[in-house]
Short mmCIF file of C-alpha atoms and ligand atoms in Angstrom, two decimals:
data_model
loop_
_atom_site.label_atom_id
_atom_site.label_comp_id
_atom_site.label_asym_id
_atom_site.label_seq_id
_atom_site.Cartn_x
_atom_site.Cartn_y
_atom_site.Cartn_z
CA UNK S 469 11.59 13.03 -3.40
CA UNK S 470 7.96 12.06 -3.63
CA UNK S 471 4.87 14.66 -3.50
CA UNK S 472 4.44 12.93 0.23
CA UNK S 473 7.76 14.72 1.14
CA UNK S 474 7.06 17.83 -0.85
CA UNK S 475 4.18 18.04 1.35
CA UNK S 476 5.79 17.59 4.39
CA UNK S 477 8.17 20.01 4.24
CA UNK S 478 5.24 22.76 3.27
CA UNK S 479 3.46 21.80 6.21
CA UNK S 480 6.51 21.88 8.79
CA UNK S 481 6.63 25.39 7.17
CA UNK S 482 3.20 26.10 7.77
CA UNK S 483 3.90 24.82 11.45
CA UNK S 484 6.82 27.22 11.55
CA UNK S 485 4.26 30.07 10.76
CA UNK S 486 1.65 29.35 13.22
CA UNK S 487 4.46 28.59 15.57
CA UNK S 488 6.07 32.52 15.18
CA UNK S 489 4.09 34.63 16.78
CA UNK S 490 3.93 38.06 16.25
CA UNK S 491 5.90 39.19 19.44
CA UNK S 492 8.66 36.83 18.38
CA UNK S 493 9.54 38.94 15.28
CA UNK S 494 12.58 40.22 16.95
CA UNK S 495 15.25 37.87 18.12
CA UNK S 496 18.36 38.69 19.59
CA UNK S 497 21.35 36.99 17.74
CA UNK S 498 25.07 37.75 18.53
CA UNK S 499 24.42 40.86 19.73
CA UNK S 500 21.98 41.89 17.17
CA UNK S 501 18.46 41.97 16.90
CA UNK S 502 17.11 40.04 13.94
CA UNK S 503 14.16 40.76 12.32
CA UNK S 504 12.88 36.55 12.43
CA UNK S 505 10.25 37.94 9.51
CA UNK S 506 12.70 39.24 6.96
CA UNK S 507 13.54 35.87 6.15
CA UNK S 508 10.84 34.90 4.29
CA UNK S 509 11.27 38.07 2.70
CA UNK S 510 14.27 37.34 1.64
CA UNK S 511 15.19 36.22 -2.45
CA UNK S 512 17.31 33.32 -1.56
CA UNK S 513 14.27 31.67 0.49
CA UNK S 514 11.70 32.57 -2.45
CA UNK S 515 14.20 31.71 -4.21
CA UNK S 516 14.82 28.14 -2.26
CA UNK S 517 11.38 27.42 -1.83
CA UNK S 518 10.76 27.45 -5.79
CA UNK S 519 13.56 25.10 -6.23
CA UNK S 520 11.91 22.87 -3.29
CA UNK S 521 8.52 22.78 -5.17
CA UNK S 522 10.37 21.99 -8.85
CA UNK S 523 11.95 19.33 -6.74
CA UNK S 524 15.38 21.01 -6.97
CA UNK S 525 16.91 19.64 -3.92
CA UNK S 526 21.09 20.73 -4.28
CA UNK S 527 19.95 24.55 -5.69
CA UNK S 528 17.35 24.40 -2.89
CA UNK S 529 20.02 23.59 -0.03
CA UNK S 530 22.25 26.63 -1.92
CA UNK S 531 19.87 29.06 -1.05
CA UNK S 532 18.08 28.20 2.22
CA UNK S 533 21.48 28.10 3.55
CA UNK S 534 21.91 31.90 2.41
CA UNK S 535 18.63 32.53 3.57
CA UNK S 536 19.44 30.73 6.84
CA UNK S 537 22.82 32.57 7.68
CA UNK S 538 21.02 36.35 6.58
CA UNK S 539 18.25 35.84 8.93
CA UNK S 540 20.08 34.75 11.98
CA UNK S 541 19.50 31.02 11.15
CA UNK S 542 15.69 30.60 12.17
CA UNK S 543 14.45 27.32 13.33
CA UNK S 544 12.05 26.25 10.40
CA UNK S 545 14.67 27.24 7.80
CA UNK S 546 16.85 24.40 9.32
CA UNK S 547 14.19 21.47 9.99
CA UNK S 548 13.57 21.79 6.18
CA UNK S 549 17.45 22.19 5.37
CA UNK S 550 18.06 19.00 7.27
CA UNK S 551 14.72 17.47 5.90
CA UNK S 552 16.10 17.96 2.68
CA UNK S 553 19.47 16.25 3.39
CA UNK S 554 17.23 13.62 4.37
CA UNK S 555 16.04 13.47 1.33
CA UNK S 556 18.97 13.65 -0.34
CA UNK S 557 20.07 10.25 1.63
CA UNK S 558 22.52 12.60 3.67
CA UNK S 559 20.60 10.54 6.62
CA UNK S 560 23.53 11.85 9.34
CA UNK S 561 23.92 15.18 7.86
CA UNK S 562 19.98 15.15 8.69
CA UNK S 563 20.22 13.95 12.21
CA UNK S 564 23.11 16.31 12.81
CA UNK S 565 21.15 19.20 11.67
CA UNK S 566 17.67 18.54 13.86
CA UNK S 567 19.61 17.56 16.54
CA UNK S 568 21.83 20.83 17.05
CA UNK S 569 18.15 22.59 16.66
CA UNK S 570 17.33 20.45 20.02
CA UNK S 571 20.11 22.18 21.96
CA UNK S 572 18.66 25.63 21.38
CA UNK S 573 17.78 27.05 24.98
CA UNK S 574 13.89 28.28 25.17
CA UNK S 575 12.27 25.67 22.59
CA UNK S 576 8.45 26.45 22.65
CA UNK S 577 6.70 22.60 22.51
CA UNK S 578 5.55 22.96 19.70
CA UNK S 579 8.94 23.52 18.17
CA UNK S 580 9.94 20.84 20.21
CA UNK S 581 7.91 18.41 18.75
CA UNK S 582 8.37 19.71 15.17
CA UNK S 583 12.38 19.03 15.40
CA UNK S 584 11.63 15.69 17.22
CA UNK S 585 9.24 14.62 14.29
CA UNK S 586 11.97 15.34 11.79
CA UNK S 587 14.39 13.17 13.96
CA UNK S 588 12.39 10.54 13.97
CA UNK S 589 11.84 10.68 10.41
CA UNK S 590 15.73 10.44 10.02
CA UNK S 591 15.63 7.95 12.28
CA UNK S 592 13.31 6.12 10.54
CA UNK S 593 15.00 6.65 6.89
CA UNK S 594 18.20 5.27 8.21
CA UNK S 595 16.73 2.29 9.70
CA UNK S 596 17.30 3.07 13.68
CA UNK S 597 13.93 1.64 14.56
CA UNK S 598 14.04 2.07 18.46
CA UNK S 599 15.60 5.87 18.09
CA UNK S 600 12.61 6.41 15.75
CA UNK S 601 10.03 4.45 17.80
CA UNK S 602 11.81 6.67 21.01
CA UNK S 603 11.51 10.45 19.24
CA UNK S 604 7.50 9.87 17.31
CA UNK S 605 6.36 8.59 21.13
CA UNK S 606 8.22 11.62 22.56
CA UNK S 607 6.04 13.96 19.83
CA UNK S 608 3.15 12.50 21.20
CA UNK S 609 3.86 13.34 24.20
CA UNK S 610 4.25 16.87 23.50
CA UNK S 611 1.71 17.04 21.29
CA UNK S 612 -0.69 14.54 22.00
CA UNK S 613 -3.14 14.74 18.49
CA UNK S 614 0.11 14.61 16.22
CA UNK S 615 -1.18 12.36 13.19
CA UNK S 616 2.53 12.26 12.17
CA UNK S 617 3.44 11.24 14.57
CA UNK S 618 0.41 8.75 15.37
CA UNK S 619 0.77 7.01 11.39
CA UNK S 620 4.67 6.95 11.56
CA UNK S 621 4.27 5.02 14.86
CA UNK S 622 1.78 2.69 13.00
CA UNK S 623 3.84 2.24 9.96
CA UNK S 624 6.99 1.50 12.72
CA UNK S 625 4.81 -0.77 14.79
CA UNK S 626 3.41 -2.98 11.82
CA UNK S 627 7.04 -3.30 10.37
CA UNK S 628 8.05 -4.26 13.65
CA UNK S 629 5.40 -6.35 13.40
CA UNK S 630 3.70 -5.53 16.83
CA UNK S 631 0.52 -5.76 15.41
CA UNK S 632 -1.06 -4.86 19.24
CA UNK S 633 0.46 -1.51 19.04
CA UNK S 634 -0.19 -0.77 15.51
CA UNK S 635 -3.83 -1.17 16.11
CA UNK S 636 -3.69 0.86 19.10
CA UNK S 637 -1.92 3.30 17.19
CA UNK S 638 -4.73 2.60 14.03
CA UNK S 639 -7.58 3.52 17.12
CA UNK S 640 -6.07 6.76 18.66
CA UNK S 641 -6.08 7.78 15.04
CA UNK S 642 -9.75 6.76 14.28
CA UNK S 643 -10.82 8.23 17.39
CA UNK S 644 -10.04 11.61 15.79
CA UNK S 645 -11.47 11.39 12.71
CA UNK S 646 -15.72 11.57 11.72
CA UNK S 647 -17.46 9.28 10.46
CA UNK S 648 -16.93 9.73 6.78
CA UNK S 649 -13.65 8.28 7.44
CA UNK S 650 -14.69 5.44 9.40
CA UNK S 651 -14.83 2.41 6.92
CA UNK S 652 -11.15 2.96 6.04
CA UNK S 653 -10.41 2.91 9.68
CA UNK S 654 -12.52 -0.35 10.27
CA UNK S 655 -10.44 -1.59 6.88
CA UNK S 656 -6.99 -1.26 8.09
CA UNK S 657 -8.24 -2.04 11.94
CA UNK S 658 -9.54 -5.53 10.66
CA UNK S 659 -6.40 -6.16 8.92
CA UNK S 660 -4.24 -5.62 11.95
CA UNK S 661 -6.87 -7.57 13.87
CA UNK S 662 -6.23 -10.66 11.40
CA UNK S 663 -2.19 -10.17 11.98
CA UNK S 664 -2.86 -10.67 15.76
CA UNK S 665 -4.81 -13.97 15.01
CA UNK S 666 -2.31 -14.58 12.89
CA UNK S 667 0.64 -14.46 15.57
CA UNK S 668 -1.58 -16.09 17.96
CA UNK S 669 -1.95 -19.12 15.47
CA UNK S 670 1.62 -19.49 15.30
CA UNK S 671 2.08 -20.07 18.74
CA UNK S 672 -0.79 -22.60 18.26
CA UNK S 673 -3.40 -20.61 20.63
CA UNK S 674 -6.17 -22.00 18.14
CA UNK S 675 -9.09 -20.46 20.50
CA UNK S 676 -7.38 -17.12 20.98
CA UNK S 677 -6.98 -16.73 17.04
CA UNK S 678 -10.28 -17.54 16.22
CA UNK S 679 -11.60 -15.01 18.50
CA UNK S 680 -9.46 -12.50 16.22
CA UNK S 681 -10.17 -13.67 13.08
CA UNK S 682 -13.77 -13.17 14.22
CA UNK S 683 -13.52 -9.74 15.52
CA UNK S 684 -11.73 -8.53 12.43
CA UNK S 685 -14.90 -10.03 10.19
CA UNK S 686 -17.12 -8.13 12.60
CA UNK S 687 -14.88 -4.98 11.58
CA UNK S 688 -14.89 -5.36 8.13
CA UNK S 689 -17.04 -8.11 6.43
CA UNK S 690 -15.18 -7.90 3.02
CA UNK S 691 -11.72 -8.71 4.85
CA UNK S 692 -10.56 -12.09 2.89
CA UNK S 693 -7.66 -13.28 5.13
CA UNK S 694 -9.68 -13.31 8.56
CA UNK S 695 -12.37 -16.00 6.56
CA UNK S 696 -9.55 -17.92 5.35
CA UNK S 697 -7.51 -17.99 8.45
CA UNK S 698 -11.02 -18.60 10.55
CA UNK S 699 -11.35 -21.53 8.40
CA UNK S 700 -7.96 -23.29 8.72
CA UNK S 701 -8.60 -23.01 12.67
CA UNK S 702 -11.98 -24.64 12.28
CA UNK S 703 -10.05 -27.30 10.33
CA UNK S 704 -7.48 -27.21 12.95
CA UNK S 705 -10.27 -27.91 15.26
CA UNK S 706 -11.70 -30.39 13.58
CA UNK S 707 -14.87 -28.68 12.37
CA UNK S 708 -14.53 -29.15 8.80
CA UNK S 709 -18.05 -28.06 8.20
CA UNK S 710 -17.99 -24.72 10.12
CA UNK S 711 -14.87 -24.18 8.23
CA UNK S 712 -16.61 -24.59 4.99
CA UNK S 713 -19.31 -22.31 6.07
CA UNK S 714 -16.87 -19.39 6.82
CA UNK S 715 -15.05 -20.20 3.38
CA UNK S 716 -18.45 -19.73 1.68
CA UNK S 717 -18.98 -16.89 3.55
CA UNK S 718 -16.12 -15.23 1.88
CA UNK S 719 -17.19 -15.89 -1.51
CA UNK S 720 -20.98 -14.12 -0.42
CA UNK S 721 -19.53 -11.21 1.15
CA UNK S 722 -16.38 -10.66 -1.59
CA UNK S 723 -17.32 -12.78 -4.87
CA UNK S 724 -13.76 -10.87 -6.52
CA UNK S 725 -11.56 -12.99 -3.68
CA UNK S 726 -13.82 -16.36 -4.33
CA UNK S 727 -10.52 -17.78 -5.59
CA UNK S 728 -8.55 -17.45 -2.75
CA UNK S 729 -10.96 -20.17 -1.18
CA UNK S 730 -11.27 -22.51 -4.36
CA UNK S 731 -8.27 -24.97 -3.62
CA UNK S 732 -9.61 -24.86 0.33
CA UNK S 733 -13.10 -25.80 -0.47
CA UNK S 734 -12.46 -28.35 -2.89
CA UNK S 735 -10.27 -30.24 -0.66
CA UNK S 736 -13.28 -29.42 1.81
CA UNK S 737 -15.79 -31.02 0.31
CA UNK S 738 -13.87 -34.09 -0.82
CA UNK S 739 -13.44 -34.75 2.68
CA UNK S 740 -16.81 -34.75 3.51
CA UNK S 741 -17.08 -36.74 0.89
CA UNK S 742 -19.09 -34.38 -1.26
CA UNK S 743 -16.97 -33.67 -4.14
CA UNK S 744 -19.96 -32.92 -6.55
CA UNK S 745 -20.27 -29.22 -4.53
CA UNK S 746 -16.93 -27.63 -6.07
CA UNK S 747 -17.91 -27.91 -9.70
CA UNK S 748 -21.59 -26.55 -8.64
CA UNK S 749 -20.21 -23.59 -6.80
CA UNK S 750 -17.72 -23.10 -10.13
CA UNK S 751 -20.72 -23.35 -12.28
CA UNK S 752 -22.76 -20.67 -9.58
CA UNK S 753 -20.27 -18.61 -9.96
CA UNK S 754 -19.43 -18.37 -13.43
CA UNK S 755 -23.43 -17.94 -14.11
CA UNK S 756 -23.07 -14.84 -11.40
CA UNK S 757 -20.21 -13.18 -13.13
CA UNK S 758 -19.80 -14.11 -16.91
CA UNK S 759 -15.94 -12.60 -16.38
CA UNK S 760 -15.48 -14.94 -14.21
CA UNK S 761 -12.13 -16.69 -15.65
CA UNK S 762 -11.10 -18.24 -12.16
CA UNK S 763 -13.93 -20.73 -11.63
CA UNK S 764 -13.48 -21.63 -15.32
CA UNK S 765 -9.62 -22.26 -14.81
CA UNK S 766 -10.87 -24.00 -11.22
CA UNK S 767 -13.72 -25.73 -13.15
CA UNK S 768 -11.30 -27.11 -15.88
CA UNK S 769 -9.11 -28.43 -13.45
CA UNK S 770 -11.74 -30.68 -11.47
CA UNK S 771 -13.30 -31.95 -15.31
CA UNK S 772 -9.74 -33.05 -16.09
CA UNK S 773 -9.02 -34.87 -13.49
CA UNK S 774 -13.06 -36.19 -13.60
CA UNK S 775 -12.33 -37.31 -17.44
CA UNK S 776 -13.59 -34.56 -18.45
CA UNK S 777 -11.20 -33.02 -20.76
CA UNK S 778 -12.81 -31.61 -23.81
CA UNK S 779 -16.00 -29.96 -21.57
CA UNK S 780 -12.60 -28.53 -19.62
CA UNK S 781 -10.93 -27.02 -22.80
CA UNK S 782 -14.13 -25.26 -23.52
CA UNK S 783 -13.89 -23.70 -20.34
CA UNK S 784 -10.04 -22.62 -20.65
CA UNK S 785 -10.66 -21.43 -23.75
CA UNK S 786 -13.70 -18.89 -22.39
CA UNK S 787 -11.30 -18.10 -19.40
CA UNK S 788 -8.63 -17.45 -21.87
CA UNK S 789 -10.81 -14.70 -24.02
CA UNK S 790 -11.56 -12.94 -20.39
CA UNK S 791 -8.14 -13.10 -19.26
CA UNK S 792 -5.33 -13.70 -21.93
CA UNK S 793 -2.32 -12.72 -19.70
CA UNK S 794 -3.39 -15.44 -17.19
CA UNK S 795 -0.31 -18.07 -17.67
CA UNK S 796 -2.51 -20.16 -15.28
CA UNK S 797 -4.92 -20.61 -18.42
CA UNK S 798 -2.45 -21.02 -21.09
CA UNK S 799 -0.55 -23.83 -18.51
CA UNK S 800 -4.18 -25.04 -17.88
CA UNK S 801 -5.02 -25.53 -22.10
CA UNK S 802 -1.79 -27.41 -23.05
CA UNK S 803 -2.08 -30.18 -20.38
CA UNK S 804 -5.77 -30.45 -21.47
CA UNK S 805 -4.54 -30.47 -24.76
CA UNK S 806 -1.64 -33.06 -24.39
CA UNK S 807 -4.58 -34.97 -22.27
CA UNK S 808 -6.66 -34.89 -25.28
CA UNK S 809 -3.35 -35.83 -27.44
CA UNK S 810 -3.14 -32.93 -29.61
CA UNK S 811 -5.92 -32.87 -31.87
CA UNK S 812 -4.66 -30.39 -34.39
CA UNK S 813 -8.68 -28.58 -34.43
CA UNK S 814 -8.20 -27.37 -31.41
CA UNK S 815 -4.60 -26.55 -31.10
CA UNK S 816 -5.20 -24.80 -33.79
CA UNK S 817 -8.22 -22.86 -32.35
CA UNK S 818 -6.26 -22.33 -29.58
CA UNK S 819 -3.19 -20.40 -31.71
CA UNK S 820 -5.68 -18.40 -33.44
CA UNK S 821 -7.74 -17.59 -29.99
CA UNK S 822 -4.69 -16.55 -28.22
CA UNK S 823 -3.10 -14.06 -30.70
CA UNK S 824 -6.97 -12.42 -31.42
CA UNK S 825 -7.11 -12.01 -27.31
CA UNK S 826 -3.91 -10.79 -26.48
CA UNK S 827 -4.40 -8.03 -29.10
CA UNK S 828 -7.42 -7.36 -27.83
CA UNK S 829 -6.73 -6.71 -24.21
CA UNK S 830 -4.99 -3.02 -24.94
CA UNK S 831 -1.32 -4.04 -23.67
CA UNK S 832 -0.04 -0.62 -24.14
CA UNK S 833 0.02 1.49 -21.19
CA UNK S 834 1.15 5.05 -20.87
CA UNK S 835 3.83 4.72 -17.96
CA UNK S 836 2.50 8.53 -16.29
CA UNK S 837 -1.35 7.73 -16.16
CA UNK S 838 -1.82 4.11 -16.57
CA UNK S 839 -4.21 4.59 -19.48
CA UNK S 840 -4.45 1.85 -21.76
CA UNK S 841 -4.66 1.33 -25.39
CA UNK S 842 -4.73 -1.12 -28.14
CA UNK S 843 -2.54 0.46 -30.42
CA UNK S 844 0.95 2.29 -29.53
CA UNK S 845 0.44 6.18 -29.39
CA UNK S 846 2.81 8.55 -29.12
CA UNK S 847 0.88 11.45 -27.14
CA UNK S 848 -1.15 10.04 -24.34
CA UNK S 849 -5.02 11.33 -24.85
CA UNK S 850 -5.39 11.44 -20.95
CA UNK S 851 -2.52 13.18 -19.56
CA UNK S 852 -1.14 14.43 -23.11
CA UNK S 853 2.64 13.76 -22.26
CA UNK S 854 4.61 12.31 -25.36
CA UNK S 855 6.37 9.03 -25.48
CA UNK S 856 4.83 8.11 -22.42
CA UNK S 857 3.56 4.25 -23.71
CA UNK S 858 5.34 0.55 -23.28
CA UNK S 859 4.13 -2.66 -23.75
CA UNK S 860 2.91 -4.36 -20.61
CA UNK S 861 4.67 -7.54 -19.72
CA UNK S 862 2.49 -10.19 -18.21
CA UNK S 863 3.19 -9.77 -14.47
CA UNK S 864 5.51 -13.45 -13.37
CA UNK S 865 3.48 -15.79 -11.31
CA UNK S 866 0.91 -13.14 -10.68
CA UNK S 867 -2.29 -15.28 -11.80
CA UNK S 868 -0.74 -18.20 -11.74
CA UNK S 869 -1.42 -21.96 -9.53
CA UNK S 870 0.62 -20.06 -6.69
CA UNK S 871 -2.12 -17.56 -6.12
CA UNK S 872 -4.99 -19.94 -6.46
CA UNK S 873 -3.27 -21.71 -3.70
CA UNK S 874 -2.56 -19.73 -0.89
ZN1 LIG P 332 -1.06 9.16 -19.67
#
């Protein structure tokens, strides 16, 4: 049970308040009147809702049930119950239990929509995409600014991957929001944009997608894929030197994804039969960002395969102080190496850079905060929990040819 969940269930009983009014304190119940109010005065629900916040789920079902059955089984009482069943991974327990609330005669909307909301979650946890789809579009219905509703539907639409509806979905939820929020809208709005061209690329509609890829630049300049993707339709197209353009673009606009264009733009310019302009751009680059260990691995690469290996190990060796985890680098040094045939200087420069790097990059981590150190501690000095600290592992093919690649 994540703080996201946690959360949720506060605010559907926060809903639940708003949703009681004052006149509704009575309820009639076999025969009784029930006062709706005394259950949140009741132990068992402080009682259950402490055991909800320490993330006590079984102890917390104990006692809302008590609380439940005391007060004449109010309606919030049970969306959370079968929330928490939900979270449990009691998925039909939780379906059962929202949708016996749905049969209950005089359901105000806004009730209506809260119980259909945690259906759909349900829905959604046990994988019966159309059912969920079915009950968050019903919500909306009922309650037509619903972000729940509105970012469920997105999440369902882009796993579904109808990218059209997820960036309809992505709108209707900028629309409601100021301006502060606006660049994470544009983000996430260009990213679904590129998905479309995407789609539209696989069915080979090269105008359609490059009209896509365009229009999520315009939304967000700093979105990587839509440049690359623009770029392979310009090839596509045959305008290898528009393509190039766009590719450059990319590395003006976001000089951290640079790489992601390297392998394009050297195949680029080799066709245009101006191979000379990948090891300048490596060499711009580098003298832009002095961290910059990708153009150095990229750089290395072209010199070795230009006969020029030892100007390349220099390189890999820089790249490898910057970024000692990079496998890339270390794969990168011992072909130069074997190239070079092993001269026992440098293989021996290398041993002695690696182990002085690798202690210097801090590879302890405390698991709760992510803080780093170079030494292993056994109280964290950030969030002070004990025993909190392992040593990274190098993430597999993470920095690696793959990535430089794609
Ligand atoms: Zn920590």
């Amino acid at each position: 049970m994540g703080p996201y969940v946690t959360l949720f269930v506060l605010l559907a009983l926060l809903a639940g308040l708003t949703v009681g009014k004052a006149w509704e304190r009575y309820k009639l119940r076999d025969g009784r009147w029930i006062d709706r109010r005394r259950a949140r005065e009741s132990p068992h629900y402080m009682l259950g809702l402490n055991f909800l916040v320490a993330n006590q789920i079984d102890p917390a079902i104990e006692e809302l049930s008590i609380a439940a059955d005391a007060a004449g089984h109010p309606l919030e009482i049970h969306l959370i119950l079968g929330n928490l069943y939900r979270e449990k991974g009691q998925v039909g327990r939780a379906i059962q239990e929202h949708q016996s609330l749905l049969q209950r005669p005089n359901l105000r909307k806004l009730e209506h929509a809260n119980v259909l909301l945690c259906l759909g979650l349900d829905y959604k946890r046990g994988g019966f995409v159309d059912r969920a789809l079915e009950a968050f579009s019903e919500v909306l219905r009922l309650d037509p600014d619903n972000r729940y509703a509105m970012s469920n539907l997105e999440k369902l639409y882009e796993e579904q991957h109808q990218w059209t509806d997820a960036y309809a979905m992505r709108q209707k939820l900028a629309s409601e929001d100021g301006v502060s929020q606006k660049p994470r809208h544009q983000e996430i709005l260009a990213f679904l944009e590129n998905e479309i061209g995407v789609a539209a690329l696989k069915r080979s509609e090269h105008a359609e997608a490059a009209r896509r890829f365009g229009a999520a630049i315009d939304l967000d300049q700093k979105n990587a894929p839509a440049y690359l993707n623009l770029g392979d339709v310009m090839v596509a197209q045959g305008d290898r030197a528009a393509a190039i353009e766009t590719w450059e673009k990319l590395i003006n606009t976001s000089p951290d994804r640079a790489y992601l264009a390297y392998s394009r733009l050297e195949q680029g310019y080799a066709d245009l039969n101006e191979p000379a302009r990948f090891p300048a751009l490596c060499r711009r680059l580098i003298a832009a960002n002095p961290q910059e260990w990708r153009a150095r691995l990229a750089l290395a690469r072209y010199l070795t395969s230009h006969d020029g290996a030892s100007d390349a190990l220099e390189l890999l060796f820089e790249a490898l102080a910057i970024n000692p985890h990079a496998l890339a680098i270390h794969q990168g040094i011992w072909e130069t190496l074997t190239a070079l045939r092993l001269p026992p200087a440098l293989v021996n420069r290398y041993i002695v850079l690696a182990r002085e790097s690798i202690f210097y990059v801090d590879p302890h981590i405390c698991v709760r905060c992510r803080y780093r150190s170079t030494e292993l501690l056994w109280q964290c000095p950030q969030c002070h929990e004990w025993n909190t600290f392992v040593e990274e592992r190098i993430a597999p093919a993470k920095d690696t040819e793959a990535s430089l690649t794609t």
